[in-house]
Amino acid sequence: MVAGMQSRNTPPTRAGGRPRSAEADTAILEATRQALVDLGWTKLTLGDVATRAGVAKTTLYRRWPGKSELVVDAVAELFDELELPDSGSLATDIEGVVLQFAALLGRPETKTALMAVVAESTTDEPLRARIRASIVDRQKRLVLAGRARAQDRGELPLEPDPATAARTADLIFDVIAGAVVHRALVSAEPVDEEWARRFTWLVLGGLSAVAGQGPGPGSP
Amino acid sequence: MVAGMQSRNTPPTRAGGRPRSAEADTAILEATRQALVDLGWTKLTLGDVATRAGVAKTTLYRRWPGKSELVVDAVAELFDELELPDSGSLATDIEGVVLQFAALLGRPETKTALMAVVAESTTDEPLRARIRASIVDRQKRLVLAGRARAQDRGELPLEPDPATAARTADLIFDVIAGAVVHRALVSAEPVDEEWARRFTWLVLGGLSAVAGQGPGPGSP
DNA sequence: CGCTTTCGCTACGGCTCGTAGCGTAACTGC
DNA sequence: GCAGTTACGCTACGAGCCGTAGCGAAAGCG
């Protein structure tokens, strides 16, 4: 289920020779995540990761240009575990994905790594492309799937113009992901069911709806 | 207009002696911002900042615990320049603040610093408190002022329960700030008037409104 | 069995960190 | 004015990490 990842790290030249150890790859990525938990982003060193993974430091540098790229690959695997639960309505679909995303951001390795690599990427264009390809763009599937389902149910109108539809999907993605990240990491307050419900209410009905009369505590 | 900042850095004991140079303080913060522009977060070193500011490295360590705290103070001043334009309607108020915020995030020093210190703060609780006090909570004034104006105009209903009202303000803040940050720094696509208009439309009217019929290109 | 590539290991120069120690400068209170 | 107190500039230092080079051995391929 988490296959097809090796495409992120292809040797520069293809030829016969000793193949790269796939066990080393998984051991390194797992060691990276564990080091993130124990040390956090800044105190994480590649030498330490190599020791934890049981490989030589030089092996790390043969496969990844540096710390940022390694961490991106290590956390990207976690994001692929997100899935859209078909809960029957657009509102509960959004709530479900928000809570899943929040749970992911609650893990210490994700928490400390995500913002750090994004910060790095503001002065490192190749890294930014790697983040988009490995994490951001892959998760837009959730927005597209949720909209398609909602349209099938008749909860959302069809958007005939594909360009406009794409812009809308990007907008929704930035709003949902951005709000959850900001709530969890900047405001550092819990993303619980209560918050998810009010947030979903805002996204669906707009500001006047949420400011006037929010959904009751037991809204279906 | 940017006064009252020295309260962020108070000497541990108050007594007679040589006072701290206020010129050094401003020179250090300005040098920090310039170093962020030239080097970005990771390559910024305190030794380099000291040289740029024309002070000794030890002076820096006497005033700030480390790089993170220094950078927080340096960029916090920039955020205080944000203001809510009284444009006559809630929609244009939001659009104005979104564009101001986006312009701030477009500056290289803000761009590279903000995410980095937030990442740091996930494993450094005192730093997180400093960010909240110096940046985040200070900017909630924009949300509170905007809501008050909208309520005066009759665009938003009054919220009698103060606890609910506070939660709503927090929600709005996370949504607006989070979406703009995500669009600007993660998706790395422009936050222009077009996007601000569509985003505002979503916040005010909800998803069905923005997916159905967005505001025309010349909506007043 | 040669060719190719990876692996583990060691070692290295270079850089940054954060602190200590010193003499000097600036300001306060007696 | 003079002693006390604090900040300042400067130098120096051990420690740690970076990223690379060089080596011999291992693991596949034709």
Short mmCIF file of C-alpha atoms (C1' of nucleotides) in Angstrom, two decimals:
data_model
loop_
_atom_site.label_atom_id
_atom_site.label_comp_id
_atom_site.label_asym_id
_atom_site.label_seq_id
_atom_site.Cartn_x
_atom_site.Cartn_y
_atom_site.Cartn_z
CA MET A 1 0.00 0.00 0.00
CA VAL A 2 2.97 2.27 0.46
CA ALA A 3 4.73 0.99 -2.61
CA GLY A 4 6.16 2.88 -5.51
CA MET A 5 8.21 5.20 -3.30
CA GLN A 6 11.63 4.31 -4.63
CA SER A 7 10.92 6.52 -7.60
CA ARG A 8 11.79 9.43 -5.36
CA ASN A 9 15.41 8.31 -5.20
CA THR A 10 16.84 7.10 -8.45
CA PRO A 11 20.59 6.63 -8.85
CA PRO A 12 22.01 9.16 -11.30
CA THR A 13 23.15 6.54 -13.82
CA ARG A 14 21.48 3.25 -14.56
CA ALA A 15 23.78 0.29 -15.10
CA GLY A 16 24.83 -3.06 -13.71
CA GLY A 17 26.54 -3.13 -10.38
CA ARG A 18 25.75 -3.72 -6.76
CA PRO A 19 22.15 -2.66 -6.24
CA ARG A 20 21.15 -0.28 -3.50
CA SER A 21 19.88 -1.98 -0.42
CA ALA A 22 16.15 -1.47 -0.11
CA GLU A 23 16.33 -2.47 3.55
CA ALA A 24 18.75 0.39 4.13
CA ASP A 25 16.28 2.77 2.53
CA THR A 26 13.42 1.85 4.81
CA ALA A 27 15.72 1.69 7.83
CA ILE A 28 17.01 5.18 7.11
CA LEU A 29 13.55 6.68 6.68
CA GLU A 30 12.29 5.00 9.82
CA ALA A 31 15.38 6.15 11.75
CA THR A 32 14.79 9.67 10.47
CA ARG A 33 11.24 9.71 11.80
CA GLN A 34 12.36 8.35 15.16
CA ALA A 35 15.14 10.92 15.36
CA LEU A 36 12.59 13.64 14.65
CA VAL A 37 10.55 12.41 17.57
CA ASP A 38 13.52 12.28 19.92
CA LEU A 39 15.47 15.34 18.85
CA GLY A 40 13.25 17.58 16.75
CA TRP A 41 14.22 19.18 13.47
CA THR A 42 17.17 21.35 14.49
CA LYS A 43 18.96 18.90 16.72
CA LEU A 44 18.60 16.12 14.20
CA THR A 45 21.96 15.33 12.58
CA LEU A 46 22.65 13.04 9.68
CA GLY A 47 25.37 11.31 11.62
CA ASP A 48 22.86 10.37 14.27
CA VAL A 49 20.37 9.11 11.73
CA ALA A 50 23.06 6.95 10.16
CA THR A 51 23.92 5.42 13.51
CA ARG A 52 20.28 4.69 14.29
CA ALA A 53 19.73 3.11 10.89
CA GLY A 54 22.88 1.01 11.19
CA VAL A 55 24.43 2.42 8.02
CA ALA A 56 27.44 4.59 7.31
CA LYS A 57 27.06 8.33 7.08
CA THR A 58 28.41 8.29 3.56
CA THR A 59 25.55 6.06 2.48
CA LEU A 60 23.13 8.77 3.48
CA TYR A 61 24.92 11.38 1.42
CA ARG A 62 24.97 9.09 -1.60
CA ARG A 63 21.16 8.97 -1.60
CA TRP A 64 19.99 12.35 -0.37
CA PRO A 65 21.48 15.78 -0.98
CA GLY A 66 20.91 16.85 2.60
CA LYS A 67 18.81 16.87 5.69
CA SER A 68 15.82 18.65 4.17
CA GLU A 69 15.31 16.21 1.33
CA LEU A 70 15.69 13.23 3.63
CA VAL A 71 13.09 14.55 6.03
CA VAL A 72 10.67 15.35 3.22
CA ASP A 73 10.81 11.76 2.03
CA ALA A 74 10.50 10.46 5.59
CA VAL A 75 7.32 12.35 6.38
CA ALA A 76 5.80 12.09 2.90
CA GLU A 77 5.10 8.43 3.55
CA LEU A 78 2.94 9.36 6.52
CA PHE A 79 0.78 11.70 4.48
CA ASP A 80 -0.07 8.94 2.04
CA GLU A 81 -1.98 7.21 4.80
CA LEU A 82 -4.72 9.87 4.68
CA GLU A 83 -7.92 8.78 3.06
CA LEU A 84 -11.34 10.24 2.49
CA PRO A 85 -14.01 8.37 4.44
CA ASP A 86 -17.24 8.03 2.50
CA SER A 87 -19.44 9.12 5.34
CA GLY A 88 -22.54 10.01 3.37
CA SER A 89 -22.47 13.80 3.34
CA LEU A 90 -20.06 16.50 2.37
CA ALA A 91 -20.07 17.93 5.88
CA THR A 92 -19.05 14.69 7.57
CA ASP A 93 -16.53 14.00 4.80
CA ILE A 94 -14.81 17.30 5.54
CA GLU A 95 -14.95 16.75 9.28
CA GLY A 96 -13.42 13.32 8.88
CA VAL A 97 -10.55 14.52 6.76
CA VAL A 98 -9.91 17.46 9.07
CA LEU A 99 -9.66 15.18 12.07
CA GLN A 100 -7.39 12.77 10.22
CA PHE A 101 -5.14 15.59 9.14
CA ALA A 102 -5.08 16.98 12.67
CA ALA A 103 -4.13 13.60 14.08
CA LEU A 104 -1.25 13.46 11.63
CA LEU A 105 -0.10 16.94 12.64
CA GLY A 106 -0.33 15.91 16.27
CA ARG A 107 2.46 13.38 15.86
CA PRO A 108 5.73 14.93 16.97
CA GLU A 109 7.70 13.91 13.91
CA THR A 110 5.23 15.52 11.53
CA LYS A 111 4.76 18.54 13.71
CA THR A 112 8.40 19.53 13.85
CA ALA A 113 9.32 18.53 10.33
CA LEU A 114 6.57 19.96 8.16
CA MET A 115 6.99 23.61 8.99
CA ALA A 116 10.76 23.30 8.98
CA VAL A 117 11.04 21.95 5.46
CA VAL A 118 8.50 24.47 4.20
CA ALA A 119 10.64 27.20 5.73
CA GLU A 120 13.69 25.74 4.04
CA SER A 121 11.87 25.61 0.75
CA THR A 122 11.34 29.36 0.68
CA THR A 123 15.01 29.77 -0.18
CA ASP A 124 15.49 26.48 -2.01
CA GLU A 125 13.46 26.03 -5.15
CA PRO A 126 14.32 22.36 -5.86
CA LEU A 127 13.26 21.49 -2.35
CA ARG A 128 9.99 23.31 -2.84
CA ALA A 129 9.33 21.24 -5.96
CA ARG A 130 10.12 18.08 -4.03
CA ILE A 131 7.65 19.01 -1.30
CA ARG A 132 4.95 19.75 -3.82
CA ALA A 133 5.48 16.52 -5.68
CA SER A 134 5.84 14.30 -2.61
CA ILE A 135 3.32 15.82 -0.23
CA VAL A 136 1.16 18.74 -1.32
CA ASP A 137 -0.04 17.76 -4.76
CA ARG A 138 -0.56 14.15 -3.72
CA GLN A 139 -3.08 15.18 -1.09
CA LYS A 140 -5.17 17.29 -3.42
CA ARG A 141 -6.74 14.00 -4.38
CA LEU A 142 -8.76 14.28 -1.18
CA VAL A 143 -10.31 17.55 -2.29
CA LEU A 144 -11.04 16.27 -5.77
CA ALA A 145 -12.60 13.06 -4.49
CA GLY A 146 -14.69 14.89 -1.92
CA ARG A 147 -16.01 17.32 -4.51
CA ALA A 148 -16.84 14.57 -6.95
CA ARG A 149 -18.82 12.73 -4.32
CA ALA A 150 -20.63 15.88 -3.26
CA GLN A 151 -21.54 16.60 -6.85
CA ASP A 152 -22.87 13.09 -7.28
CA ARG A 153 -25.03 13.59 -4.23
CA GLY A 154 -26.21 16.93 -5.54
CA GLU A 155 -24.67 18.82 -2.63
CA LEU A 156 -22.47 20.90 -4.93
CA PRO A 157 -23.21 22.27 -8.40
CA LEU A 158 -21.19 21.09 -11.37
CA GLU A 159 -18.52 23.49 -12.58
CA PRO A 160 -18.43 23.29 -16.36
CA ASP A 161 -15.25 25.33 -16.86
CA PRO A 162 -12.28 23.10 -15.95
CA ALA A 163 -10.01 26.09 -15.30
CA THR A 164 -12.40 27.57 -12.80
CA ALA A 165 -12.97 24.18 -11.24
CA ALA A 166 -9.23 23.74 -10.75
CA ARG A 167 -8.92 27.15 -9.13
CA THR A 168 -11.77 26.32 -6.80
CA ALA A 169 -10.14 23.05 -5.80
CA ASP A 170 -6.87 24.86 -5.08
CA LEU A 171 -8.73 27.41 -3.01
CA ILE A 172 -10.48 24.78 -0.96
CA PHE A 173 -7.26 22.93 -0.42
CA ASP A 174 -5.44 26.01 0.83
CA VAL A 175 -8.30 26.90 3.13
CA ILE A 176 -8.68 23.48 4.71
CA ALA A 177 -5.02 22.57 4.99
CA GLY A 178 -4.03 26.08 5.96
CA ALA A 179 -6.63 26.45 8.67
CA VAL A 180 -5.86 23.09 10.25
CA VAL A 181 -2.12 23.70 10.18
CA HIS A 182 -2.54 27.16 11.64
CA ARG A 183 -4.85 25.96 14.37
CA ALA A 184 -2.62 23.02 15.28
CA LEU A 185 0.85 24.49 14.96
CA VAL A 186 0.60 28.27 15.24
CA SER A 187 -2.31 28.75 17.58
CA ALA A 188 -1.38 25.39 19.11
CA GLU A 189 -4.88 24.67 20.26
CA PRO A 190 -6.70 21.38 19.89
CA VAL A 191 -8.35 20.39 16.64
CA ASP A 192 -11.16 18.43 18.21
CA GLU A 193 -14.60 17.46 16.96
CA GLU A 194 -16.05 20.69 18.23
CA TRP A 195 -13.61 22.77 16.19
CA ALA A 196 -13.94 20.55 13.14
CA ARG A 197 -17.70 20.94 13.24
CA ARG A 198 -17.57 24.71 13.47
CA PHE A 199 -14.92 24.91 10.78
CA THR A 200 -16.93 22.73 8.43
CA TRP A 201 -19.98 24.85 9.12
CA LEU A 202 -17.99 27.93 8.13
CA VAL A 203 -16.64 26.39 4.95
CA LEU A 204 -20.06 25.21 3.85
CA GLY A 205 -22.27 28.07 4.96
CA GLY A 206 -20.03 31.07 5.30
CA LEU A 207 -19.38 33.58 8.01
CA SER A 208 -22.91 34.77 8.64
CA ALA A 209 -24.01 31.20 9.17
CA VAL A 210 -21.36 30.41 11.77
CA ALA A 211 -21.66 33.73 13.55
CA GLY A 212 -25.42 33.58 13.74
CA GLN A 213 -26.43 30.14 14.87
CA GLY A 214 -23.85 27.40 14.80
CA PRO A 215 -24.81 23.74 14.65
CA GLY A 216 -26.05 22.36 17.89
CA PRO A 217 -23.85 20.02 19.92
CA GLY A 218 -25.59 17.03 18.43
CA SER A 219 -26.04 18.13 14.85
CA PRO A 220 -26.33 15.06 12.59
CA MET B 1 3.98 54.07 16.05
CA VAL B 2 6.26 51.13 16.61
CA ALA B 3 7.05 52.12 20.17
CA GLY B 4 6.76 50.09 23.30
CA MET B 5 8.83 47.21 21.93
CA GLN B 6 11.59 47.31 24.51
CA SER B 7 9.29 45.49 26.88
CA ARG B 8 10.18 42.34 24.97
CA ASN B 9 13.74 42.48 26.28
CA THR B 10 14.06 43.48 29.88
CA PRO B 11 17.32 42.97 31.73
CA PRO B 12 16.91 40.33 34.43
CA THR B 13 17.66 42.69 37.32
CA ARG B 14 16.82 46.35 37.48
CA ALA B 15 19.44 48.61 39.09
CA GLY B 16 21.86 51.40 38.43
CA GLY B 17 24.62 50.79 35.93
CA ARG B 18 25.42 51.35 32.32
CA PRO B 19 22.14 51.25 30.41
CA ARG B 20 21.68 49.10 27.38
CA SER B 21 22.20 50.93 24.15
CA ALA B 22 18.88 51.41 22.40
CA GLU B 23 20.73 52.12 19.16
CA ALA B 24 22.34 48.69 19.40
CA ASP B 25 18.91 47.14 19.81
CA THR B 26 17.50 48.66 16.65
CA ALA B 27 20.73 48.03 14.76
CA ILE B 28 20.68 44.37 15.74
CA LEU B 29 17.07 43.85 14.72
CA GLU B 30 17.59 45.63 11.43
CA ALA B 31 20.76 43.63 10.78
CA THR B 32 18.83 40.47 11.54
CA ARG B 33 16.19 41.28 8.96
CA GLN B 34 18.83 42.11 6.37
CA ALA B 35 20.69 38.90 7.11
CA LEU B 36 17.46 36.98 6.64
CA VAL B 37 17.09 38.57 3.22
CA ASP B 38 20.65 37.78 2.20
CA LEU B 39 21.15 34.37 3.77
CA GLY B 40 17.78 32.93 4.74
CA TRP B 41 17.00 31.30 8.05
CA THR B 42 19.43 28.38 8.14
CA LYS B 43 22.53 30.14 6.89
CA LEU B 44 21.95 33.04 9.23
CA THR B 45 24.51 33.00 12.06
CA LEU B 46 24.60 35.17 15.13
CA GLY B 47 28.20 36.04 14.46
CA ASP B 48 27.25 37.45 11.09
CA VAL B 49 24.40 39.46 12.57
CA ALA B 50 26.74 40.90 15.17
CA THR B 51 29.20 41.99 12.49
CA ARG B 52 26.45 43.59 10.41
CA ALA B 53 25.09 45.44 13.41
CA GLY B 54 28.54 46.61 14.47
CA VAL B 55 28.33 45.03 17.90
CA ALA B 56 30.15 42.18 19.59
CA LYS B 57 28.75 38.69 19.45
CA THR B 58 28.61 38.56 23.22
CA THR B 59 26.24 41.52 23.25
CA LEU B 60 23.77 39.49 21.24
CA TYR B 61 23.87 36.60 23.68
CA ARG B 62 23.37 38.98 26.59
CA ARG B 63 20.04 40.10 25.15
CA TRP B 64 18.59 37.08 23.40
CA PRO B 65 18.76 33.41 24.35
CA GLY B 66 19.34 32.34 20.77
CA LYS B 67 18.67 32.72 17.11
CA SER B 68 14.98 31.87 17.27
CA GLU B 69 14.07 34.51 19.83
CA LEU B 70 16.08 37.16 18.01
CA VAL B 71 14.34 36.45 14.73
CA VAL B 72 10.92 36.46 16.35
CA ASP B 73 11.53 39.94 17.68
CA ALA B 74 12.95 41.08 14.37
CA VAL B 75 9.95 40.05 12.32
CA ALA B 76 7.34 40.90 14.97
CA GLU B 77 7.94 44.57 14.29
CA LEU B 78 6.92 44.06 10.67
CA PHE B 79 3.61 42.50 11.61
CA ASP B 80 2.66 45.49 13.69
CA GLU B 81 2.46 47.52 10.49
CA LEU B 82 -0.68 45.68 9.44
CA GLU B 83 -3.85 47.69 9.78
CA LEU B 84 -7.49 47.19 8.93
CA PRO B 85 -8.61 49.58 6.21
CA ASP B 86 -12.12 50.91 6.78
CA SER B 87 -13.29 50.27 3.28
CA GLY B 88 -17.04 50.34 3.86
CA SER B 89 -17.98 46.67 3.74
CA LEU B 90 -16.91 43.48 5.39
CA ALA B 91 -15.95 41.93 2.07
CA THR B 92 -13.55 44.67 1.08
CA ASP B 93 -12.20 44.84 4.63
CA ILE B 94 -11.25 41.17 4.43
CA GLU B 95 -9.81 41.53 0.95
CA GLY B 96 -7.70 44.45 2.08
CA VAL B 97 -6.28 42.64 5.06
CA VAL B 98 -5.62 39.52 3.02
CA LEU B 99 -3.65 41.49 0.47
CA GLN B 100 -1.70 43.31 3.16
CA PHE B 101 -0.85 40.05 4.85
CA ALA B 102 0.16 38.51 1.55
CA ALA B 103 2.43 41.45 0.78
CA LEU B 104 4.08 40.96 4.15
CA LEU B 105 4.57 37.25 3.46
CA GLY B 106 6.03 38.11 0.09
CA ARG B 107 9.00 39.84 1.66
CA PRO B 108 11.93 37.42 1.80
CA GLU B 109 12.76 38.05 5.44
CA THR B 110 9.24 37.29 6.60
CA LYS B 111 8.87 34.37 4.26
CA THR B 112 11.90 32.46 5.46
CA ALA B 113 11.62 33.40 9.13
CA LEU B 114 7.99 32.84 9.98
CA MET B 115 7.72 29.15 9.19
CA ALA B 116 11.14 28.47 10.68
CA VAL B 117 10.38 29.90 14.09
CA VAL B 118 7.00 28.18 14.14
CA ALA B 119 8.77 24.92 13.40
CA GLU B 120 11.20 25.61 16.20
CA SER B 121 8.36 26.39 18.56
CA THR B 122 6.88 22.90 18.21
CA THR B 123 9.70 21.60 20.40
CA ASP B 124 10.30 24.76 22.44
CA GLU B 125 7.42 25.87 24.59
CA PRO B 126 8.85 29.24 25.77
CA LEU B 127 9.50 30.16 22.17
CA ARG B 128 5.92 29.30 21.29
CA ALA B 129 4.70 31.61 24.01
CA ARG B 130 6.95 34.36 22.70
CA ILE B 131 5.56 33.96 19.18
CA ARG B 132 2.02 34.08 20.44
CA ALA B 133 2.63 37.17 22.52
CA SER B 134 4.70 39.05 19.95
CA ILE B 135 2.98 38.11 16.71
CA VAL B 136 -0.11 35.93 16.75
CA ASP B 137 -2.22 37.37 19.52
CA ARG B 138 -1.35 40.93 18.55
CA GLN B 139 -2.84 40.45 15.11
CA LYS B 140 -6.12 39.10 16.35
CA ARG B 141 -7.01 42.75 16.83
CA LEU B 142 -7.65 42.83 13.07
CA VAL B 143 -10.32 40.16 13.34
CA LEU B 144 -11.94 41.76 16.36
CA ALA B 145 -11.99 45.20 14.75
CA GLY B 146 -13.35 43.84 11.49
CA ARG B 147 -16.13 41.99 13.23
CA ALA B 148 -17.07 44.99 15.33
CA ARG B 149 -17.35 47.16 12.24
CA ALA B 150 -19.39 44.54 10.42
CA GLN B 151 -21.74 44.27 13.36
CA ASP B 152 -22.14 48.03 13.43
CA ARG B 153 -23.05 47.97 9.76
CA GLY B 154 -25.48 45.15 10.35
CA GLU B 155 -23.49 42.73 8.15
CA LEU B 156 -22.99 40.29 11.00
CA PRO B 157 -25.29 39.34 13.85
CA LEU B 158 -24.31 40.12 17.42
CA GLU B 159 -23.04 37.18 19.43
CA PRO B 160 -24.34 37.52 22.96
CA ASP B 161 -22.27 34.75 24.51
CA PRO B 162 -18.69 36.03 24.92
CA ALA B 163 -17.20 32.54 25.02
CA THR B 164 -18.79 31.61 21.72
CA ALA B 165 -17.80 34.93 20.25
CA ALA B 166 -14.18 34.36 21.24
CA ARG B 167 -14.19 30.90 19.67
CA THR B 168 -15.62 32.32 16.50
CA ALA B 169 -12.92 34.97 16.35
CA ASP B 170 -10.24 32.35 16.84
CA LEU B 171 -11.78 30.26 14.10
CA ILE B 172 -11.88 33.16 11.66
CA PHE B 173 -8.31 34.05 12.48
CA ASP B 174 -7.04 30.55 11.86
CA VAL B 175 -8.93 30.31 8.61
CA ILE B 176 -7.76 33.62 7.19
CA ALA B 177 -4.17 33.53 8.37
CA GLY B 178 -3.84 29.84 7.66
CA ALA B 179 -5.22 30.02 4.16
CA VAL B 180 -3.05 32.96 3.17
CA VAL B 181 0.08 31.40 4.62
CA HIS B 182 -0.64 28.10 2.94
CA ARG B 183 -1.34 29.71 -0.41
CA ALA B 184 1.75 31.92 -0.23
CA LEU B 185 4.33 29.60 1.30
CA VAL B 186 3.22 26.02 0.74
CA SER B 187 1.40 26.19 -2.56
CA ALA B 188 3.69 29.11 -3.45
CA GLU B 189 1.20 30.66 -5.80
CA PRO B 190 0.33 34.33 -5.95
CA VAL B 191 -2.13 35.88 -3.54
CA ASP B 192 -3.50 38.45 -5.94
CA GLU B 193 -6.77 40.36 -6.05
CA GLU B 194 -8.44 37.55 -7.92
CA TRP B 195 -7.59 35.02 -5.25
CA ALA B 196 -8.44 37.41 -2.43
CA ARG B 197 -11.86 38.00 -3.98
CA ARG B 198 -12.64 34.34 -4.35
CA PHE B 199 -11.38 33.59 -0.86
CA THR B 200 -13.48 36.34 0.65
CA TRP B 201 -16.46 35.04 -1.25
CA LEU B 202 -15.88 31.62 0.26
CA VAL B 203 -15.51 32.92 3.80
CA LEU B 204 -18.64 35.00 3.57
CA GLY B 205 -20.92 32.79 1.55
CA GLY B 206 -19.60 29.28 1.94
CA LEU B 207 -18.68 26.56 -0.46
CA SER B 208 -21.87 26.31 -2.45
CA ALA B 209 -21.70 30.02 -3.17
CA VAL B 210 -18.15 29.93 -4.51
CA ALA B 211 -18.60 26.73 -6.45
CA GLY B 212 -21.85 27.83 -8.02
CA GLN B 213 -21.45 31.36 -9.25
CA GLY B 214 -18.42 33.30 -8.09
CA PRO B 215 -18.34 37.08 -8.11
CA GLY B 216 -17.85 38.52 -11.53
CA PRO B 217 -14.50 40.04 -12.50
CA GLY B 218 -15.75 43.48 -11.64
CA SER B 219 -17.81 42.80 -8.57
CA PRO B 220 -18.03 45.97 -6.49
"C1'" DC C 1 35.81 -13.90 -14.05
"C1'" DG C 2 36.30 -8.87 -15.03
"C1'" DC C 3 33.35 -4.68 -14.66
"C1'" DT C 4 30.56 -1.70 -12.12
"C1'" DT C 5 28.40 0.20 -8.29
"C1'" DT C 6 27.50 0.29 -3.40
"C1'" DC C 7 28.93 -0.29 1.26
"C1'" DG C 8 31.37 0.48 5.81
"C1'" DC C 9 35.00 2.77 7.83
"C1'" DT C 10 38.29 6.42 8.94
"C1'" DA C 11 39.97 10.82 8.65
"C1'" DC C 12 40.00 15.54 7.63
"C1'" DG C 13 39.50 21.02 7.17
"C1'" DG C 14 36.13 24.27 7.93
"C1'" DC C 15 32.56 26.34 10.16
"C1'" DT C 16 29.45 27.62 13.99
"C1'" DC C 17 28.18 27.41 18.59
"C1'" DG C 18 27.94 29.27 23.25
"C1'" DT C 19 30.90 30.69 27.06
"C1'" DA C 20 34.72 32.65 29.76
"C1'" DG C 21 37.83 36.18 30.85
"C1'" DC C 22 39.53 40.64 30.62
"C1'" DG C 23 39.90 45.69 30.48
"C1'" DT C 24 37.10 49.69 29.41
"C1'" DA C 25 32.90 52.65 29.14
"C1'" DA C 26 28.61 54.62 30.97
"C1'" DC C 27 25.44 55.71 34.42
"C1'" DT C 28 23.69 55.95 39.62
"C1'" DG C 29 23.81 57.07 44.37
"C1'" DC C 30 26.35 58.51 48.33
"C1'" DG D 1 34.05 63.17 42.90
"C1'" DC D 2 34.20 58.38 43.98
"C1'" DA D 3 32.76 53.70 44.65
"C1'" DG D 4 29.47 50.43 42.93
"C1'" DT D 5 27.10 48.29 39.19
"C1'" DT D 6 26.12 47.01 34.72
"C1'" DA D 7 27.00 46.93 29.61
"C1'" DC D 8 30.36 46.76 26.05
"C1'" DG D 9 34.14 45.17 22.76
"C1'" DC D 10 37.54 41.92 22.11
"C1'" DT D 11 39.91 37.52 22.15
"C1'" DA D 12 40.17 32.83 22.82
"C1'" DC D 13 38.56 28.29 23.52
"C1'" DG D 14 36.50 23.27 23.42
"C1'" DA D 15 32.91 21.09 21.40
"C1'" DG D 16 30.05 19.55 17.74
"C1'" DC D 17 28.49 19.00 13.05
"C1'" DC D 18 29.18 19.42 8.12
"C1'" DG D 19 30.26 17.40 3.74
"C1'" DT D 20 33.97 15.05 1.28
"C1'" DA D 21 37.88 12.02 0.17
"C1'" DG D 22 40.10 7.72 0.13
"C1'" DC D 23 40.38 3.01 0.94
"C1'" DG D 24 39.33 -2.13 0.76
"C1'" DA D 25 35.55 -5.30 0.64
"C1'" DA D 26 31.02 -6.91 -0.98
"C1'" DA D 27 27.33 -7.79 -4.34
"C1'" DG D 28 25.35 -8.09 -8.54
"C1'" DC D 29 25.80 -8.44 -14.17
"C1'" DG D 30 27.54 -10.22 -18.65
#
